[in-house]
Amino acid sequence: KAAVDAGHYPEALKLLAAVLKAEPRNADALNLMGYSNRKMNRMTEAARWYDAALKADPKHLGALEYQGELFVEIGDYARARANLNRLATLCGNCDEYDDLRTALMKAGQG
């Protein structure tokens, strides 16, 4: 997580791969793999990791937010809004909901 937070995405991917070798269904690590790939503009890879994170934990708030942000970035606003609605159900007005709502509003989809 420290490598991700520092923006060292290639390093983060290596570290996260080691975590996932030991814990293949670690939703936090799967989510951060998606985030790191998305920040490196590897959208197809990012989508695959977010899907894996949500398969491991369908209620993972971070994965729902970040997957929704991916949808905003690729212009799939309907799916981004579906993630926003899911977040509203799961956590109400939480940080993940607010961040995804903000991303939609910045894209003119608020």
Short mmCIF file of N, CA and C in Angstrom, two decimals:
data_model
loop_
_atom_site.label_atom_id
_atom_site.label_comp_id
_atom_site.label_asym_id
_atom_site.label_seq_id
_atom_site.Cartn_x
_atom_site.Cartn_y
_atom_site.Cartn_z
N LYS A 1 0.83 -1.20 0.00
CA LYS A 1 0.00 0.00 0.00
C LYS A 1 0.87 1.25 0.00
N ALA A 2 1.99 1.22 0.71
CA ALA A 2 2.87 2.39 0.74
C ALA A 2 3.40 2.71 -0.66
N ALA A 3 3.74 1.69 -1.44
CA ALA A 3 4.23 1.92 -2.80
C ALA A 3 3.12 2.51 -3.67
N VAL A 4 1.89 2.03 -3.49
CA VAL A 4 0.75 2.59 -4.24
C VAL A 4 0.54 4.04 -3.85
N ASP A 5 0.51 4.31 -2.54
CA ASP A 5 0.29 5.68 -2.06
C ASP A 5 1.37 6.64 -2.56
N ALA A 6 2.59 6.12 -2.74
CA ALA A 6 3.70 6.95 -3.22
C ALA A 6 3.71 7.10 -4.74
N GLY A 7 2.80 6.39 -5.41
CA GLY A 7 2.75 6.46 -6.87
C GLY A 7 3.79 5.59 -7.56
N HIS A 8 4.39 4.67 -6.84
CA HIS A 8 5.38 3.75 -7.40
C HIS A 8 4.67 2.48 -7.87
N TYR A 9 3.90 2.62 -8.94
CA TYR A 9 3.00 1.55 -9.35
C TYR A 9 3.71 0.29 -9.84
N PRO A 10 4.79 0.38 -10.65
CA PRO A 10 5.46 -0.87 -11.04
C PRO A 10 5.99 -1.64 -9.82
N GLU A 11 6.56 -0.93 -8.87
CA GLU A 11 7.03 -1.58 -7.64
C GLU A 11 5.86 -2.18 -6.87
N ALA A 12 4.76 -1.45 -6.79
CA ALA A 12 3.57 -1.92 -6.08
C ALA A 12 3.07 -3.22 -6.71
N LEU A 13 3.06 -3.29 -8.03
CA LEU A 13 2.58 -4.51 -8.70
C LEU A 13 3.41 -5.72 -8.31
N LYS A 14 4.72 -5.54 -8.21
CA LYS A 14 5.59 -6.66 -7.81
C LYS A 14 5.29 -7.09 -6.38
N LEU A 15 5.16 -6.12 -5.48
CA LEU A 15 4.89 -6.44 -4.08
C LEU A 15 3.51 -7.09 -3.92
N LEU A 16 2.53 -6.56 -4.63
CA LEU A 16 1.18 -7.11 -4.55
C LEU A 16 1.11 -8.52 -5.13
N ALA A 17 1.89 -8.77 -6.18
CA ALA A 17 1.92 -10.13 -6.76
C ALA A 17 2.40 -11.14 -5.71
N ALA A 18 3.37 -10.73 -4.90
CA ALA A 18 3.86 -11.62 -3.84
C ALA A 18 2.78 -11.87 -2.80
N VAL A 19 2.04 -10.83 -2.45
CA VAL A 19 0.94 -10.98 -1.49
C VAL A 19 -0.09 -11.96 -2.05
N LEU A 20 -0.42 -11.78 -3.32
CA LEU A 20 -1.46 -12.61 -3.94
C LEU A 20 -1.00 -14.05 -4.14
N LYS A 21 0.29 -14.27 -4.25
CA LYS A 21 0.78 -15.65 -4.34
C LYS A 21 0.47 -16.38 -3.04
N ALA A 22 0.62 -15.68 -1.92
CA ALA A 22 0.33 -16.27 -0.61
C ALA A 22 -1.16 -16.25 -0.28
N GLU A 23 -1.86 -15.21 -0.75
CA GLU A 23 -3.29 -15.04 -0.44
C GLU A 23 -4.04 -14.67 -1.72
N PRO A 24 -4.35 -15.65 -2.57
CA PRO A 24 -4.94 -15.35 -3.89
C PRO A 24 -6.30 -14.64 -3.84
N ARG A 25 -7.00 -14.73 -2.72
CA ARG A 25 -8.32 -14.09 -2.64
C ARG A 25 -8.31 -12.86 -1.74
N ASN A 26 -7.15 -12.24 -1.58
CA ASN A 26 -7.03 -11.03 -0.77
C ASN A 26 -7.63 -9.86 -1.56
N ALA A 27 -8.86 -9.49 -1.22
CA ALA A 27 -9.59 -8.47 -1.98
C ALA A 27 -8.88 -7.12 -1.95
N ASP A 28 -8.23 -6.79 -0.84
CA ASP A 28 -7.51 -5.51 -0.77
C ASP A 28 -6.36 -5.49 -1.78
N ALA A 29 -5.59 -6.57 -1.83
CA ALA A 29 -4.47 -6.65 -2.77
C ALA A 29 -4.97 -6.68 -4.22
N LEU A 30 -6.04 -7.42 -4.48
CA LEU A 30 -6.62 -7.46 -5.83
C LEU A 30 -7.07 -6.07 -6.26
N ASN A 31 -7.70 -5.35 -5.35
CA ASN A 31 -8.16 -4.00 -5.63
C ASN A 31 -6.98 -3.08 -5.94
N LEU A 32 -5.92 -3.18 -5.15
CA LEU A 32 -4.75 -2.32 -5.38
C LEU A 32 -4.03 -2.69 -6.67
N MET A 33 -4.10 -3.95 -7.08
CA MET A 33 -3.57 -4.33 -8.40
C MET A 33 -4.35 -3.60 -9.50
N GLY A 34 -5.67 -3.56 -9.33
CA GLY A 34 -6.49 -2.84 -10.29
C GLY A 34 -6.17 -1.36 -10.31
N TYR A 35 -6.07 -0.77 -9.13
CA TYR A 35 -5.77 0.67 -9.02
C TYR A 35 -4.43 0.99 -9.67
N SER A 36 -3.41 0.20 -9.36
CA SER A 36 -2.07 0.46 -9.90
C SER A 36 -2.07 0.35 -11.42
N ASN A 37 -2.74 -0.66 -11.94
CA ASN A 37 -2.83 -0.81 -13.40
C ASN A 37 -3.59 0.35 -14.02
N ARG A 38 -4.67 0.78 -13.38
CA ARG A 38 -5.45 1.91 -13.92
C ARG A 38 -4.60 3.17 -13.96
N LYS A 39 -3.83 3.41 -12.90
CA LYS A 39 -2.99 4.61 -12.85
C LYS A 39 -1.87 4.55 -13.90
N MET A 40 -1.55 3.33 -14.36
CA MET A 40 -0.56 3.16 -15.42
C MET A 40 -1.23 3.12 -16.80
N ASN A 41 -2.52 3.44 -16.84
CA ASN A 41 -3.30 3.49 -18.08
C ASN A 41 -3.49 2.12 -18.73
N ARG A 42 -3.49 1.08 -17.92
CA ARG A 42 -3.71 -0.29 -18.41
C ARG A 42 -5.12 -0.69 -17.99
N MET A 43 -6.09 -0.16 -18.72
CA MET A 43 -7.49 -0.28 -18.32
C MET A 43 -8.01 -1.71 -18.37
N THR A 44 -7.63 -2.48 -19.37
CA THR A 44 -8.11 -3.86 -19.47
C THR A 44 -7.61 -4.68 -18.29
N GLU A 45 -6.33 -4.51 -17.95
CA GLU A 45 -5.77 -5.21 -16.79
C GLU A 45 -6.45 -4.75 -15.51
N ALA A 46 -6.65 -3.44 -15.38
CA ALA A 46 -7.29 -2.90 -14.19
C ALA A 46 -8.68 -3.50 -14.02
N ALA A 47 -9.45 -3.57 -15.10
CA ALA A 47 -10.80 -4.12 -15.04
C ALA A 47 -10.77 -5.57 -14.57
N ARG A 48 -9.81 -6.33 -15.02
CA ARG A 48 -9.69 -7.73 -14.63
C ARG A 48 -9.44 -7.86 -13.13
N TRP A 49 -8.58 -7.01 -12.59
CA TRP A 49 -8.26 -7.07 -11.16
C TRP A 49 -9.44 -6.61 -10.31
N TYR A 50 -10.13 -5.56 -10.75
CA TYR A 50 -11.31 -5.12 -9.99
C TYR A 50 -12.37 -6.22 -9.97
N ASP A 51 -12.57 -6.88 -11.10
CA ASP A 51 -13.52 -7.99 -11.14
C ASP A 51 -13.13 -9.09 -10.15
N ALA A 52 -11.83 -9.39 -10.09
CA ALA A 52 -11.35 -10.42 -9.17
C ALA A 52 -11.56 -9.99 -7.71
N ALA A 53 -11.32 -8.71 -7.43
CA ALA A 53 -11.52 -8.21 -6.06
C ALA A 53 -12.98 -8.34 -5.66
N LEU A 54 -13.88 -7.99 -6.58
CA LEU A 54 -15.31 -8.06 -6.27
C LEU A 54 -15.83 -9.49 -6.25
N LYS A 55 -15.16 -10.38 -6.95
CA LYS A 55 -15.53 -11.80 -6.85
C LYS A 55 -15.13 -12.32 -5.47
N ALA A 56 -13.96 -11.89 -4.98
CA ALA A 56 -13.49 -12.31 -3.66
C ALA A 56 -14.32 -11.69 -2.55
N ASP A 57 -14.76 -10.45 -2.75
CA ASP A 57 -15.58 -9.74 -1.76
C ASP A 57 -16.53 -8.80 -2.48
N PRO A 58 -17.76 -9.25 -2.76
CA PRO A 58 -18.72 -8.44 -3.53
C PRO A 58 -19.08 -7.11 -2.86
N LYS A 59 -18.77 -6.96 -1.58
CA LYS A 59 -19.11 -5.73 -0.87
C LYS A 59 -17.87 -4.87 -0.58
N HIS A 60 -16.80 -5.09 -1.32
CA HIS A 60 -15.56 -4.34 -1.10
C HIS A 60 -15.76 -2.90 -1.59
N LEU A 61 -15.85 -1.99 -0.65
CA LEU A 61 -16.18 -0.60 -0.97
C LEU A 61 -15.13 0.03 -1.88
N GLY A 62 -13.86 -0.20 -1.58
CA GLY A 62 -12.79 0.39 -2.40
C GLY A 62 -12.83 -0.10 -3.83
N ALA A 63 -13.05 -1.39 -4.02
CA ALA A 63 -13.11 -1.94 -5.38
C ALA A 63 -14.31 -1.40 -6.13
N LEU A 64 -15.43 -1.24 -5.45
CA LEU A 64 -16.61 -0.66 -6.11
C LEU A 64 -16.34 0.79 -6.53
N GLU A 65 -15.68 1.54 -5.66
CA GLU A 65 -15.35 2.93 -6.01
C GLU A 65 -14.38 2.98 -7.19
N TYR A 66 -13.27 2.25 -7.07
CA TYR A 66 -12.23 2.33 -8.11
C TYR A 66 -12.71 1.76 -9.44
N GLN A 67 -13.50 0.68 -9.39
CA GLN A 67 -14.06 0.16 -10.62
C GLN A 67 -14.98 1.20 -11.24
N GLY A 68 -15.77 1.88 -10.39
CA GLY A 68 -16.63 2.94 -10.88
C GLY A 68 -15.84 4.08 -11.52
N GLU A 69 -14.71 4.42 -10.92
CA GLU A 69 -13.86 5.46 -11.51
C GLU A 69 -13.28 5.01 -12.84
N LEU A 70 -12.95 3.74 -12.95
CA LEU A 70 -12.52 3.19 -14.24
C LEU A 70 -13.62 3.37 -15.27
N PHE A 71 -14.85 3.03 -14.88
CA PHE A 71 -15.98 3.19 -15.80
C PHE A 71 -16.13 4.64 -16.24
N VAL A 72 -15.95 5.58 -15.32
CA VAL A 72 -16.02 7.01 -15.67
C VAL A 72 -14.92 7.33 -16.69
N GLU A 73 -13.71 6.85 -16.43
CA GLU A 73 -12.59 7.16 -17.31
C GLU A 73 -12.78 6.61 -18.72
N ILE A 74 -13.47 5.49 -18.86
CA ILE A 74 -13.68 4.92 -20.20
C ILE A 74 -15.04 5.34 -20.78
N GLY A 75 -15.77 6.17 -20.05
CA GLY A 75 -17.03 6.70 -20.56
C GLY A 75 -18.23 5.79 -20.38
N ASP A 76 -18.13 4.79 -19.54
CA ASP A 76 -19.25 3.88 -19.27
C ASP A 76 -19.99 4.37 -18.03
N TYR A 77 -20.74 5.45 -18.22
CA TYR A 77 -21.36 6.15 -17.09
C TYR A 77 -22.49 5.34 -16.45
N ALA A 78 -23.18 4.53 -17.23
CA ALA A 78 -24.26 3.72 -16.67
C ALA A 78 -23.70 2.73 -15.65
N ARG A 79 -22.61 2.10 -15.98
CA ARG A 79 -22.01 1.15 -15.04
C ARG A 79 -21.40 1.87 -13.84
N ALA A 80 -20.86 3.07 -14.06
CA ALA A 80 -20.33 3.86 -12.94
C ALA A 80 -21.47 4.21 -11.98
N ARG A 81 -22.63 4.61 -12.53
CA ARG A 81 -23.78 4.94 -11.68
C ARG A 81 -24.29 3.69 -10.95
N ALA A 82 -24.23 2.53 -11.60
CA ALA A 82 -24.63 1.29 -10.93
C ALA A 82 -23.73 1.03 -9.72
N ASN A 83 -22.43 1.27 -9.87
CA ASN A 83 -21.52 1.12 -8.72
C ASN A 83 -21.85 2.15 -7.65
N LEU A 84 -22.17 3.36 -8.05
CA LEU A 84 -22.53 4.41 -7.09
C LEU A 84 -23.78 4.00 -6.31
N ASN A 85 -24.77 3.45 -7.00
CA ASN A 85 -25.99 3.00 -6.33
C ASN A 85 -25.70 1.86 -5.36
N ARG A 86 -24.79 0.97 -5.76
CA ARG A 86 -24.41 -0.15 -4.87
C ARG A 86 -23.72 0.40 -3.62
N LEU A 87 -22.84 1.37 -3.80
CA LEU A 87 -22.19 2.01 -2.65
C LEU A 87 -23.21 2.69 -1.74
N ALA A 88 -24.19 3.34 -2.33
CA ALA A 88 -25.23 4.01 -1.53
C ALA A 88 -25.95 2.99 -0.65
N THR A 89 -26.21 1.82 -1.21
CA THR A 89 -26.88 0.76 -0.46
C THR A 89 -25.99 0.21 0.64
N LEU A 90 -24.71 0.02 0.33
CA LEU A 90 -23.79 -0.62 1.28
C LEU A 90 -23.32 0.31 2.40
N CYS A 91 -23.08 1.57 2.06
CA CYS A 91 -22.44 2.42 3.06
C CYS A 91 -23.05 3.81 3.18
N GLY A 92 -24.08 4.10 2.38
CA GLY A 92 -24.68 5.43 2.47
C GLY A 92 -23.74 6.49 1.94
N ASN A 93 -23.51 7.49 2.75
CA ASN A 93 -22.71 8.64 2.32
C ASN A 93 -21.27 8.49 2.82
N CYS A 94 -20.59 7.39 2.42
CA CYS A 94 -19.22 7.12 2.86
C CYS A 94 -18.23 7.79 1.90
N ASP A 95 -16.96 7.72 2.25
CA ASP A 95 -15.92 8.33 1.41
C ASP A 95 -15.91 7.76 0.01
N GLU A 96 -16.06 6.44 -0.12
CA GLU A 96 -16.04 5.80 -1.43
C GLU A 96 -17.19 6.31 -2.30
N TYR A 97 -18.37 6.45 -1.69
CA TYR A 97 -19.52 6.98 -2.41
C TYR A 97 -19.24 8.42 -2.86
N ASP A 98 -18.75 9.23 -1.92
CA ASP A 98 -18.47 10.65 -2.23
C ASP A 98 -17.44 10.77 -3.35
N ASP A 99 -16.38 9.96 -3.30
CA ASP A 99 -15.33 10.05 -4.32
C ASP A 99 -15.85 9.65 -5.70
N LEU A 100 -16.64 8.60 -5.78
CA LEU A 100 -17.19 8.20 -7.06
C LEU A 100 -18.20 9.21 -7.57
N ARG A 101 -19.02 9.74 -6.68
CA ARG A 101 -19.98 10.77 -7.08
C ARG A 101 -19.26 11.99 -7.63
N THR A 102 -18.15 12.38 -6.98
CA THR A 102 -17.35 13.50 -7.44
C THR A 102 -16.77 13.23 -8.82
N ALA A 103 -16.27 12.02 -9.05
CA ALA A 103 -15.72 11.66 -10.36
C ALA A 103 -16.79 11.76 -11.45
N LEU A 104 -18.00 11.31 -11.14
CA LEU A 104 -19.11 11.41 -12.10
C LEU A 104 -19.46 12.87 -12.36
N MET A 105 -19.49 13.67 -11.32
CA MET A 105 -19.83 15.09 -11.49
C MET A 105 -18.76 15.80 -12.33
N LYS A 106 -17.48 15.50 -12.10
CA LYS A 106 -16.40 16.11 -12.88
C LYS A 106 -16.49 15.73 -14.35
N ALA A 107 -17.07 14.54 -14.61
CA ALA A 107 -17.24 14.08 -16.00
C ALA A 107 -18.54 14.62 -16.61
N GLY A 108 -19.23 15.50 -15.87
CA GLY A 108 -20.48 16.06 -16.35
C GLY A 108 -21.64 15.10 -16.24
N GLN A 109 -21.53 14.11 -15.37
CA GLN A 109 -22.55 13.08 -15.22
C GLN A 109 -23.23 13.11 -13.86
N GLY A 110 -23.18 14.25 -13.18
CA GLY A 110 -23.73 14.34 -11.82
C GLY A 110 -25.14 14.50 -11.77
#
